[in-house]
Coordinates of C-alpha atoms in Angstrom, one line a residue:
Chain A
X16 CA 0.1 -0.1 -0.2
X17 CA 3.0 2.5 0.6
X18 CA 3.9 2.1 -3.2
X19 CA 0.4 4.1 -3.7
X20 CA 1.9 7.2 -2.0
X21 CA 5.0 7.0 -4.5
X22 CA 2.4 6.4 -7.4
X23 CA 2.4 9.7 -9.9
X24 CA -0.8 8.2 -11.2
X25 CA -3.7 10.0 -13.2
X26 CA -6.2 11.6 -11.1
X27 CA -8.3 8.7 -9.7
X28 CA -11.9 9.1 -10.5
X29 CA -13.7 5.6 -11.0
X30 CA -15.1 4.3 -7.9
X31 CA -14.4 0.6 -7.3
X32 CA -16.0 -1.8 -9.4
X33 CA -18.4 -4.0 -8.0
X34 CA -16.4 -7.2 -7.3
X35 CA -18.9 -9.2 -8.5
X36 CA -18.8 -7.4 -12.2
X37 CA -18.5 -10.2 -14.6
X38 CA -16.0 -9.4 -17.3
X39 CA -18.1 -12.0 -19.9
X40 CA -20.2 -8.9 -20.3
X41 CA -17.2 -6.9 -21.6
X42 CA -17.2 -6.9 -25.2
X43 CA -13.8 -6.0 -27.1
X44 CA -15.1 -4.5 -30.5
X45 CA -12.1 -5.9 -32.1
X46 CA -11.6 -9.3 -30.7
X47 CA -13.3 -11.9 -28.8
X48 CA -12.7 -12.1 -25.0
X49 CA -12.0 -15.9 -24.0
X50 CA -12.9 -17.3 -20.8
X51 CA -9.7 -17.0 -19.0
X52 CA -10.4 -20.0 -17.0
X53 CA -11.5 -22.4 -19.4
X54 CA -9.1 -21.4 -22.0
X55 CA -5.7 -20.7 -20.0
X56 CA -2.9 -23.3 -20.0
X57 CA -0.7 -22.4 -17.2
X58 CA 3.0 -23.1 -17.2
X59 CA 5.2 -25.2 -15.0
X60 CA 7.2 -22.7 -13.3
X61 CA 9.7 -23.2 -10.0
X62 CA 10.0 -20.4 -8.4
X63 CA 11.7 -20.2 -5.1
X64 CA 11.6 -23.8 -4.9
X65 CA 7.8 -24.2 -5.4
X66 CA 6.1 -25.5 -8.4
X67 CA 3.3 -23.9 -9.7
X68 CA 2.0 -26.7 -11.7
X69 CA -0.1 -26.2 -14.7
X70 CA -3.3 -27.6 -15.9
X71 CA -3.4 -30.4 -12.9
X72 CA -3.0 -27.6 -9.9
X73 CA -5.7 -28.0 -7.6
X74 CA -8.2 -25.0 -7.3
X75 CA -6.7 -23.8 -3.9
X76 CA -3.0 -23.8 -5.4
X77 CA -4.4 -21.5 -8.4
X78 CA -6.1 -19.5 -5.7
X79 CA -3.2 -19.0 -3.8
X80 CA -0.8 -17.9 -6.6
X81 CA -2.6 -14.8 -7.1
X82 CA -1.9 -12.0 -4.4
X83 CA -4.5 -10.7 -2.3
X84 CA -6.5 -8.3 -3.6
X85 CA -6.6 -9.7 -7.3
X86 CA -9.0 -11.9 -8.9
X87 CA -8.1 -14.1 -11.6
X88 CA -11.2 -13.6 -13.6
X89 CA -10.5 -10.1 -13.9
X90 CA -6.9 -10.3 -14.7
X91 CA -6.0 -8.6 -18.2
X92 CA -5.3 -10.9 -21.1
X93 CA -2.6 -8.6 -22.7
X94 CA -0.3 -6.5 -20.7
X95 CA 2.2 -4.3 -22.4
X96 CA 4.8 -2.2 -20.9
X97 CA 7.1 0.7 -21.7
X98 CA 10.3 0.1 -19.7
X99 CA 11.4 3.3 -19.1
X100 CA 14.3 4.6 -16.7
X101 CA 16.9 2.1 -16.8
X102 CA 19.4 5.1 -17.3
X103 CA 17.9 7.7 -14.8
X104 CA 18.2 4.7 -12.6
X105 CA 21.7 4.1 -13.1
X106 CA 22.5 7.8 -12.8
X107 CA 20.7 8.0 -9.5
X108 CA 23.3 5.5 -8.0
X109 CA 26.4 6.9 -10.0
X110 CA 26.5 4.1 -12.2
X111 CA 26.9 4.1 -15.8
X112 CA 23.9 3.5 -18.1
X113 CA 24.9 0.1 -18.6
X114 CA 24.4 -1.0 -15.3
X115 CA 20.9 0.4 -15.6
X116 CA 20.0 -1.7 -18.6
X117 CA 21.2 -4.7 -16.7
X118 CA 18.9 -4.0 -13.8
X119 CA 16.3 -3.6 -16.3
X120 CA 16.8 -7.1 -17.6
X121 CA 16.3 -8.4 -13.7
X122 CA 13.3 -6.6 -13.7
X123 CA 12.0 -8.0 -17.1
X124 CA 12.7 -11.6 -16.0
X125 CA 10.6 -11.1 -12.6
X126 CA 7.7 -9.4 -14.5
X127 CA 7.8 -12.4 -17.1
X128 CA 7.4 -15.0 -14.0
X129 CA 4.9 -13.0 -12.5
X130 CA 2.8 -12.9 -15.9
X131 CA 3.3 -16.7 -16.2
X132 CA 2.2 -17.4 -12.4
X133 CA -0.6 -15.3 -12.8
X134 CA -2.3 -16.4 -16.0
X135 CA -2.0 -13.3 -18.3
X136 CA -1.7 -14.7 -21.7
X137 CA 0.3 -11.9 -23.5
X138 CA 3.2 -9.6 -22.1
X139 CA 4.4 -7.1 -24.5
X140 CA 7.5 -5.2 -24.0
X141 CA 8.6 -2.4 -25.7
X142 CA 12.7 -2.9 -25.7
X143 CA 13.8 -0.5 -28.3
X144 CA 12.2 2.3 -30.3
X145 CA 13.0 3.3 -33.5
X146 CA 13.4 6.7 -32.4
X147 CA 16.3 5.6 -29.9
X148 CA 18.8 5.2 -32.7
X149 CA 19.8 8.9 -32.1
X150 CA 21.1 7.9 -28.8
X151 CA 24.7 7.5 -28.4
X152 CA 26.5 4.9 -30.9
X153 CA 28.2 3.1 -27.8
X154 CA 25.1 2.8 -26.1
X155 CA 22.9 1.3 -28.7
X156 CA 25.7 -1.0 -29.6
X157 CA 25.5 -1.9 -26.0
X158 CA 22.0 -2.5 -25.8
X159 CA 22.1 -4.4 -29.0
X160 CA 24.9 -6.9 -27.4
X161 CA 22.4 -7.0 -24.3
X162 CA 19.5 -8.0 -26.3
X163 CA 21.4 -10.9 -27.9
X164 CA 23.0 -12.1 -24.7
X165 CA 19.9 -12.2 -23.0
X166 CA 18.0 -14.1 -25.6
X167 CA 20.8 -16.5 -25.9
X168 CA 20.6 -16.9 -22.0
X169 CA 16.8 -17.4 -21.8
X170 CA 16.0 -19.4 -24.7
X171 CA 16.4 -22.7 -22.5
X172 CA 14.3 -20.6 -20.1
X173 CA 11.3 -20.4 -22.6
X174 CA 11.3 -23.4 -24.0
X175 CA 11.1 -24.9 -20.5
X176 CA 8.5 -22.4 -19.3
X177 CA 6.4 -23.4 -22.5
X178 CA 6.7 -19.4 -23.5
X179 CA 6.3 -18.3 -27.4
X180 CA 8.7 -15.6 -28.3
X181 CA 7.7 -13.0 -31.0
X182 CA 10.1 -9.9 -32.0
X183 CA 8.0 -7.0 -33.7
X184 CA 9.4 -4.0 -35.4
X185 CA 11.5 -3.4 -38.1
X186 CA 14.6 -6.1 -38.2
X187 CA 16.6 -4.8 -41.0
X188 CA 18.8 -2.2 -38.9
X189 CA 19.2 -4.9 -36.1
X190 CA 22.7 -6.6 -36.3
X191 CA 22.9 -9.7 -38.2
X192 CA 23.4 -11.7 -35.7
X193 CA 20.5 -10.5 -33.5
X194 CA 18.4 -10.9 -36.5
X195 CA 19.5 -14.5 -37.2
X196 CA 18.9 -15.2 -33.1
X197 CA 15.5 -13.6 -33.1
X198 CA 14.6 -16.0 -36.3
X199 CA 15.8 -18.7 -34.4
X200 CA 14.1 -18.4 -31.0
X201 CA 10.9 -17.4 -32.9
X202 CA 11.1 -21.0 -34.7
X203 CA 11.8 -22.7 -31.7
X204 CA 9.1 -21.3 -29.6
X205 CA 6.2 -20.7 -32.0
X206 CA 4.6 -24.3 -30.9
X207 CA 4.7 -23.2 -27.2
X208 CA 1.3 -22.5 -25.9
X209 CA 2.1 -20.7 -22.3
X210 CA 2.8 -16.9 -22.1
X211 CA 3.6 -15.3 -25.4
X212 CA 6.0 -12.7 -24.8
X213 CA 6.2 -10.1 -27.6
X214 CA 9.3 -7.8 -27.2
X215 CA 9.2 -4.7 -29.7
X216 CA 12.5 -4.1 -30.9
X217 CA 13.2 -0.9 -33.3
X218 CA 9.4 -0.3 -33.1
X219 CA 7.2 2.3 -34.0
X220 CA 3.6 2.9 -33.7
X221 CA 3.8 4.7 -36.9
X222 CA 6.1 2.4 -38.7
X223 CA 3.5 -0.3 -37.9
X224 CA 0.8 1.5 -39.4
X225 CA 2.9 2.1 -42.4
X226 CA 3.7 -1.3 -43.0
X227 CA 0.3 -2.4 -42.9
X228 CA -0.4 -0.1 -45.6
X229 CA 2.2 -1.6 -47.5
X230 CA 1.1 -4.6 -46.9
X231 CA -2.1 -3.7 -48.2
X232 CA -0.4 -2.0 -50.9
X233 CA 1.0 -5.3 -52.0
X234 CA -2.5 -6.7 -52.1
X235 CA -3.8 -4.3 -54.0
X236 CA -0.9 -4.6 -56.6
X237 CA -1.5 -8.3 -56.8
X238 CA -5.4 -7.7 -57.4
X239 CA -6.6 -9.4 -54.1
X240 CA -8.4 -6.2 -52.8
X241 CA -9.5 -2.8 -54.8
X242 CA -8.5 0.2 -53.2
X243 CA -12.3 1.3 -52.1
X244 CA -12.3 -1.5 -50.2
X245 CA -9.7 -0.5 -47.8
X246 CA -10.9 -0.1 -44.4
X247 CA -10.0 0.1 -40.6
X248 CA -10.0 -3.6 -40.6
X249 CA -8.0 -4.1 -43.4
X250 CA -5.5 -2.3 -41.4
X251 CA -6.1 -3.7 -38.3
X252 CA -5.4 -7.2 -39.8
X253 CA -1.8 -6.3 -40.9
X254 CA -0.7 -5.0 -37.7
X255 CA 2.7 -6.7 -36.2
X256 CA 0.5 -7.3 -33.0
X257 CA -1.8 -9.6 -35.1
X258 CA 0.4 -12.2 -34.1
X259 CA -0.7 -12.5 -30.9
X260 CA -3.9 -14.3 -29.8
X261 CA -5.3 -10.9 -27.7
X262 CA -3.4 -8.2 -30.1
X263 CA -4.8 -5.1 -28.2
X264 CA -3.6 -4.6 -24.6
X265 CA -6.0 -4.6 -21.8
X266 CA -3.5 -2.5 -19.7
X267 CA -0.3 -0.3 -20.6
X268 CA 2.1 0.1 -17.7
X269 CA 4.9 2.7 -18.3
X270 CA 7.6 3.3 -15.6
X271 CA 9.5 6.4 -14.4
X272 CA 6.7 8.9 -14.3
X273 CA 6.3 10.0 -17.9
X274 CA 2.4 10.5 -18.7
X275 CA 3.2 9.4 -22.7
X276 CA 3.5 6.4 -25.2
X277 CA 6.0 7.7 -27.2
X278 CA 5.3 6.2 -30.2
X279 CA 4.3 2.9 -29.0
X280 CA 0.9 0.9 -29.9
X281 CA -0.8 4.1 -31.5
X282 CA -3.2 2.4 -33.2
X283 CA -3.7 -0.5 -30.4
X284 CA -4.3 1.6 -27.5
X285 CA -7.6 3.1 -27.9
X286 CA -9.2 1.1 -25.0
X287 CA -6.2 0.3 -23.7
X288 CA -6.0 1.3 -19.5
X289 CA -3.1 3.5 -19.2
X290 CA -1.1 3.1 -16.0
X291 CA 1.9 5.5 -15.3
X292 CA 3.8 4.3 -12.4
X293 CA 6.3 6.7 -10.8
X294 CA 9.3 3.6 -10.1
X295 CA 12.0 3.6 -12.7
X296 CA 12.2 0.3 -14.8
X297 CA 14.9 -1.7 -12.6
X298 CA 12.7 -0.9 -9.4
X299 CA 9.4 -2.2 -10.9
X300 CA 8.6 -5.2 -8.8
X301 CA 5.9 -7.4 -8.2
X302 CA 4.6 -5.1 -5.2
X303 CA 4.1 -2.5 -8.5
X304 CA 3.0 -4.7 -10.5
X305 CA 0.1 -5.7 -8.0
X306 CA -0.6 -2.2 -7.9
X307 CA -1.2 -1.8 -11.6
X308 CA -3.2 -4.7 -11.8
X309 CA -5.4 -3.6 -8.9
X310 CA -5.9 -0.6 -10.4
X311 CA -6.9 -1.9 -13.8
X312 CA -9.4 -4.4 -11.8
X313 CA -10.9 -1.6 -10.1
X314 CA -11.7 0.4 -13.5
X315 CA -14.9 0.5 -15.4
X316 CA -13.9 -0.8 -18.8
X317 CA -16.5 1.0 -21.4
X318 CA -14.8 0.4 -24.8
X319 CA -16.0 4.0 -25.8
X320 CA -19.6 3.0 -25.2
X321 CA -22.3 4.1 -22.8
X322 CA -22.6 1.8 -19.4
Chain B
X18 CA -9.9 -23.8 11.3
X19 CA -8.6 -26.8 13.4
X20 CA -12.3 -28.1 14.1
X21 CA -13.1 -28.2 10.4
X22 CA -10.2 -30.4 9.5
X23 CA -11.0 -32.9 12.4
X24 CA -14.2 -33.4 11.3
X25 CA -14.1 -37.4 10.9
X26 CA -15.5 -37.4 7.5
X27 CA -12.4 -35.9 5.4
X28 CA -14.4 -35.4 2.1
X29 CA -16.9 -33.1 3.9
X30 CA -14.2 -31.4 6.0
X31 CA -11.9 -30.8 2.7
X32 CA -15.1 -29.2 1.1
X33 CA -15.8 -27.1 4.0
X34 CA -12.3 -25.9 4.5
X35 CA -12.5 -24.7 0.4
X36 CA -15.7 -22.9 1.1
X37 CA -14.4 -21.0 4.4
X38 CA -10.9 -20.4 2.7
X39 CA -12.9 -19.2 -0.6
X40 CA -14.7 -16.7 1.7
X41 CA -11.8 -15.4 3.3
X42 CA -10.3 -14.4 0.2
X43 CA -13.2 -12.8 -0.9
X44 CA -13.3 -11.0 2.5
X45 CA -9.6 -9.9 2.1
X46 CA -10.3 -8.8 -1.8
X47 CA -13.1 -6.3 -0.1
X48 CA -10.8 -5.1 2.9
X49 CA -8.1 -4.2 0.0
X50 CA -10.6 -2.4 -2.3
X51 CA -11.9 -0.5 1.0
X52 CA -8.8 0.5 1.7
X53 CA -7.7 1.6 -1.7
X54 CA -11.4 3.7 -1.9
X55 CA -10.6 5.3 1.2
X56 CA -6.9 6.4 -0.2
X57 CA -8.5 7.7 -3.3
X58 CA -11.1 9.4 -1.4
X59 CA -8.4 11.1 0.4
X60 CA -6.3 11.8 -2.9
X61 CA -9.7 13.5 -3.9
X62 CA -10.2 15.6 -0.6
X63 CA -6.4 16.8 -0.9
X64 CA -7.1 17.6 -4.6
X65 CA -10.3 19.8 -3.6
X66 CA -8.3 21.7 -1.1
X67 CA -5.6 22.2 -3.5
X68 CA -7.6 23.4 -6.2
X69 CA -9.0 25.9 -3.9
X70 CA -6.0 27.1 -3.0
X71 CA -5.0 27.5 -6.6
X72 CA -8.3 29.1 -7.6
X73 CA -7.7 31.7 -4.8
X74 CA -4.5 32.7 -5.6
X75 CA -3.0 31.3 -2.5
X76 CA -1.1 29.5 -4.7
X77 CA 0.8 30.9 -7.3
X78 CA 1.1 28.4 -10.2
X79 CA -1.7 30.2 -12.1
X80 CA 0.8 33.2 -12.6
X81 CA 3.8 31.0 -13.8
X82 CA 2.4 29.0 -16.4
X83 CA 4.4 29.5 -19.5
X84 CA 1.1 28.6 -21.7
X85 CA 3.5 28.7 -25.0
X86 CA 4.7 25.0 -24.0
X87 CA 0.9 24.0 -24.6
X88 CA 0.8 24.6 -28.6
X89 CA -2.4 22.5 -29.0
X90 CA -4.4 21.2 -26.2
X91 CA -6.8 17.8 -26.8
X92 CA -9.7 17.2 -24.2
X93 CA -11.0 13.7 -24.8
X94 CA -14.3 13.2 -23.3
X95 CA -16.5 9.7 -22.5
X96 CA -19.4 9.9 -24.8
X97 CA -21.6 10.4 -21.6
X98 CA -19.5 13.3 -20.5
X99 CA -19.7 14.8 -23.6
X100 CA -23.9 15.0 -23.5
X101 CA -23.2 17.5 -20.5
X102 CA -23.0 20.6 -22.5
X103 CA -23.1 23.0 -20.2
X104 CA -20.0 21.4 -18.1
X105 CA -17.7 21.3 -21.3
X106 CA -18.9 25.0 -22.2
X107 CA -17.5 26.0 -18.2
X108 CA -14.2 23.8 -18.9
X109 CA -13.3 25.4 -22.0
X110 CA -14.1 28.7 -20.2
X111 CA -11.2 27.8 -17.6
X112 CA -9.2 27.1 -20.5
X113 CA -9.5 29.9 -22.4
X114 CA -9.2 31.8 -18.9
X115 CA -5.8 30.1 -18.7
X116 CA -4.5 31.6 -22.1
X117 CA -4.7 28.6 -24.0
X118 CA -5.9 29.2 -27.3
X119 CA -6.2 25.8 -29.7
X120 CA -8.3 23.2 -28.1
X121 CA -8.9 20.0 -30.2
X122 CA -12.4 18.3 -28.2
X123 CA -12.7 14.6 -28.9
X124 CA -15.4 12.4 -28.0
X125 CA -16.1 8.6 -29.7
X126 CA -19.7 8.8 -30.9
X127 CA -19.4 12.7 -32.0
X128 CA -21.9 14.1 -29.4
X129 CA -19.6 17.0 -29.4
X130 CA -20.0 17.8 -33.2
X131 CA -23.7 17.8 -32.7
X132 CA -23.2 20.5 -29.7
X133 CA -20.8 22.6 -31.8
X134 CA -23.0 25.3 -32.4
X135 CA -24.0 25.7 -28.8
X136 CA -20.4 25.6 -27.6
X137 CA -19.4 28.3 -30.7
X138 CA -21.9 30.5 -29.5
X139 CA -20.4 30.9 -26.2
X140 CA -17.2 32.1 -27.4
X141 CA -17.5 35.4 -28.9
X142 CA -13.6 35.4 -30.5
X143 CA -13.9 31.3 -31.2
X144 CA -13.5 30.0 -34.8
X145 CA -13.3 26.5 -36.2
X146 CA -9.7 24.8 -36.4
X147 CA -10.5 24.5 -40.1
X148 CA -11.9 27.9 -40.6
X149 CA -9.1 29.5 -38.8
X150 CA -6.4 27.6 -41.3
X151 CA -8.3 29.1 -44.1
X152 CA -8.0 32.6 -43.0
X153 CA -4.2 32.4 -42.7
X154 CA -4.1 32.8 -38.8
X155 CA -1.4 30.7 -37.5
X156 CA -1.3 28.7 -34.2
X157 CA 1.1 31.1 -32.6
X158 CA -1.6 33.9 -32.9
X159 CA -3.4 34.7 -29.7
X160 CA -6.4 35.4 -31.3
X161 CA -8.8 33.8 -32.2
X162 CA -9.4 31.0 -29.9
X163 CA -9.7 27.8 -32.3
X164 CA -12.0 24.6 -31.3
X165 CA -11.6 21.4 -33.5
X166 CA -14.4 19.0 -33.2
X167 CA -13.3 15.3 -33.5
X168 CA -14.9 11.6 -33.2
X169 CA -13.7 8.0 -33.7
X170 CA -14.2 8.9 -37.5
X171 CA -11.5 10.9 -37.6
X172 CA -8.9 8.5 -36.2
X173 CA -8.7 5.3 -37.7
X174 CA -10.8 5.2 -40.6
X175 CA -9.1 8.5 -41.6
X176 CA -6.0 6.6 -41.7
X177 CA -7.8 4.1 -43.9
X178 CA -9.1 7.0 -45.6
X179 CA -5.5 8.2 -46.3
X180 CA -4.2 4.9 -47.2
X181 CA -7.1 4.4 -50.1
X182 CA -6.2 7.7 -51.5
X183 CA -2.4 6.6 -51.7
X184 CA -3.4 3.1 -53.3
X185 CA -6.0 5.0 -55.5
X186 CA -3.2 7.3 -56.9
X187 CA -0.6 4.6 -57.1
X188 CA -3.2 2.1 -58.5
X189 CA -3.9 4.7 -61.6
X190 CA -0.5 5.8 -62.3
X191 CA 1.2 2.7 -64.1
X192 CA 4.1 4.4 -64.0
X193 CA 5.4 4.3 -60.3
X194 CA 7.5 1.3 -59.7
X195 CA 7.6 1.7 -55.9
X196 CA 4.7 2.6 -53.7
X197 CA 5.0 5.7 -51.9
X198 CA 4.3 4.7 -48.5
X199 CA 6.0 6.1 -45.6
X200 CA 5.2 8.1 -42.7
X201 CA 5.5 11.5 -44.7
X202 CA 3.4 10.2 -47.4
X203 CA 0.7 9.3 -44.8
X204 CA 1.0 12.7 -43.4
X205 CA 0.3 14.1 -46.6
X206 CA -2.3 11.8 -47.5
X207 CA -4.1 13.0 -44.3
X208 CA -4.1 16.5 -45.1
X209 CA -5.1 15.9 -48.3
X210 CA -8.4 14.2 -47.2
X211 CA -8.5 17.0 -44.9
X212 CA -7.0 15.2 -41.6
X213 CA -4.3 17.0 -41.1
X214 CA -4.7 18.9 -38.1
X215 CA -1.6 19.3 -35.5
X216 CA -0.6 17.0 -33.1
X217 CA -1.6 17.8 -29.3
X218 CA 1.1 18.4 -26.7
X219 CA -0.9 17.5 -24.4
X220 CA -4.3 15.6 -23.7
X221 CA -6.7 15.7 -20.8
X222 CA -9.1 12.8 -20.5
X223 CA -12.5 13.1 -18.7
X224 CA -14.4 10.3 -17.9
X225 CA -14.0 6.8 -15.9
X226 CA -11.7 5.3 -18.4
X227 CA -8.1 6.2 -18.7
X228 CA -7.8 5.6 -21.9
X229 CA -7.6 7.7 -25.0
X230 CA -11.2 6.2 -26.6
X231 CA -9.9 6.1 -29.7
X232 CA -8.4 9.7 -30.5
X233 CA -6.8 9.6 -33.9
X234 CA -3.9 7.4 -33.4
X235 CA -1.3 9.3 -35.9
X236 CA -1.5 12.3 -33.8
X237 CA -0.6 11.1 -30.4
X238 CA 2.8 9.9 -30.8
X239 CA 4.6 12.1 -27.9
X240 CA 1.0 13.7 -26.4
X241 CA 1.7 13.8 -22.7
X242 CA -2.2 12.4 -21.4
X243 CA -3.3 13.3 -18.1
X244 CA -6.4 11.6 -16.6
X245 CA -8.5 14.4 -14.8
X246 CA -11.5 12.2 -13.7
X247 CA -15.2 13.3 -14.3
X248 CA -16.3 16.0 -15.6
X249 CA -18.7 16.9 -13.1
X250 CA -15.5 17.3 -11.0
X251 CA -14.1 19.5 -13.1
X252 CA -11.8 22.1 -10.9
X253 CA -9.8 25.2 -12.2
X254 CA -6.7 24.1 -9.9
X255 CA -6.7 20.7 -11.3
X256 CA -6.5 22.1 -14.7
X257 CA -3.9 24.5 -13.8
X258 CA -2.1 21.9 -11.9
X259 CA -2.2 19.6 -15.0
X260 CA -0.9 22.2 -17.3
X261 CA 1.7 23.3 -15.0
X262 CA 3.0 19.8 -14.6
X263 CA 3.3 19.3 -18.3
X264 CA 5.0 22.6 -18.4
X265 CA 7.7 21.3 -16.2
X266 CA 8.4 18.2 -18.0
X267 CA 11.1 17.5 -20.6
X268 CA 10.8 15.3 -23.6
X269 CA 13.9 13.9 -24.8
X270 CA 11.9 12.3 -28.0
X271 CA 13.8 9.0 -27.9
X272 CA 17.2 10.4 -27.2

């Protein structure tokens, strides 16, 4: 609860949701929401020596893995995170930026573990924006190296924990070795059925829309579609986030107190609940995540319509 | 709980134990949410006091705001909130009083578009953004007060129309080998199809949901978003505070 004091949140306005509110009454205008209890497959996961078993878990074990204050049926299907504040975190401690990024990787691992444990279906993280190329070359090279090492180190974990990995963004500017590694990890994990981890690297919301238009253009050129037939749905089907079962985030978390989305998921965020946390990304832990989820579960999501 | 587990029949005992355990979880859930509600009530009370202090001039923020940093302000309203025309007008009057000049009003259903005439009547110096552009005024002009009314159809549908515009021209021209489809081409196509309005610096969201409700996606790349709560609870002080906070923000645009 103390973390609530530190939370640079948007002005709280909505009263708590009725705890008996049935999420199945929500209708997302763009995709069907599935019953999280009937379709969720939990991963076998070892945390602090305790196994959280998958399909064979007893109801008590399932309930006990969710922190008090959260309800499993109100958990978001898709959580997106803008992992901001690594450099500021390092600067505050008199450390180089690299240390901030490395600490950020540890926070990222914790978040992945929690998502697996709590039945979140899709986790998207904004790792590197196409606007970040203007940073010093040394820093960018360090980051690319860190991605490569991080992915290699976690590949076995992804397989063991049944995590499917997808990378979205423009891969053409990435180092060749990283491109090859991305292709390998996507191929190796493509049949996994647990958490879908989507990592946005060299991604931009505008680029996503542009590449969707380019895909449609190819279809127009091939005579598969007439220009007059192009509508909102045509573009939505070509967005990179369509690789996920739940392409649109239910909850977006941005750390380090900034109140903007910085060119991330522009199209997809129309009805995404926004949560801005004051913690810098390396400090974002279980308590902060619980706070974000509690806040999400309290909100009235109306998808733009009337109550 | 000991007497429960010691019940002779292990099946009944286990079932009762589960039910009581589940009940306890429900109670804990309610307690946690009650505490959070109390916290939010306390925050609202603090905001009300702060807002009064700002409105009465005891806190000097309204005298130190650099309004030039907010070139374009977006107000996003839940469609139910948008029906409260008098409160929308009151909000715009506060914004005009602060000194901001270029406002974009958005609601998903287009309720504000229907109330456009009523709203415009209340502001003698107000012009519609489209008219202000054609009369060769710039956004930096202090006069007039420009208003833009936007709904969902100006967002994703606009991008689809811009894409249609690009593809139609591409389809007609047999001489172009590469499709002209980059960010700047979409910008141009949006302008050509009548959707080339400026990007807001700051977005204030009124309503229960903390989301942008489908505000034109192409325009919110670096827009600061602040959720202000229900429109009926709108306070001049909260508005000042949100704008003041924005003017203190440093944006590095990815650097």
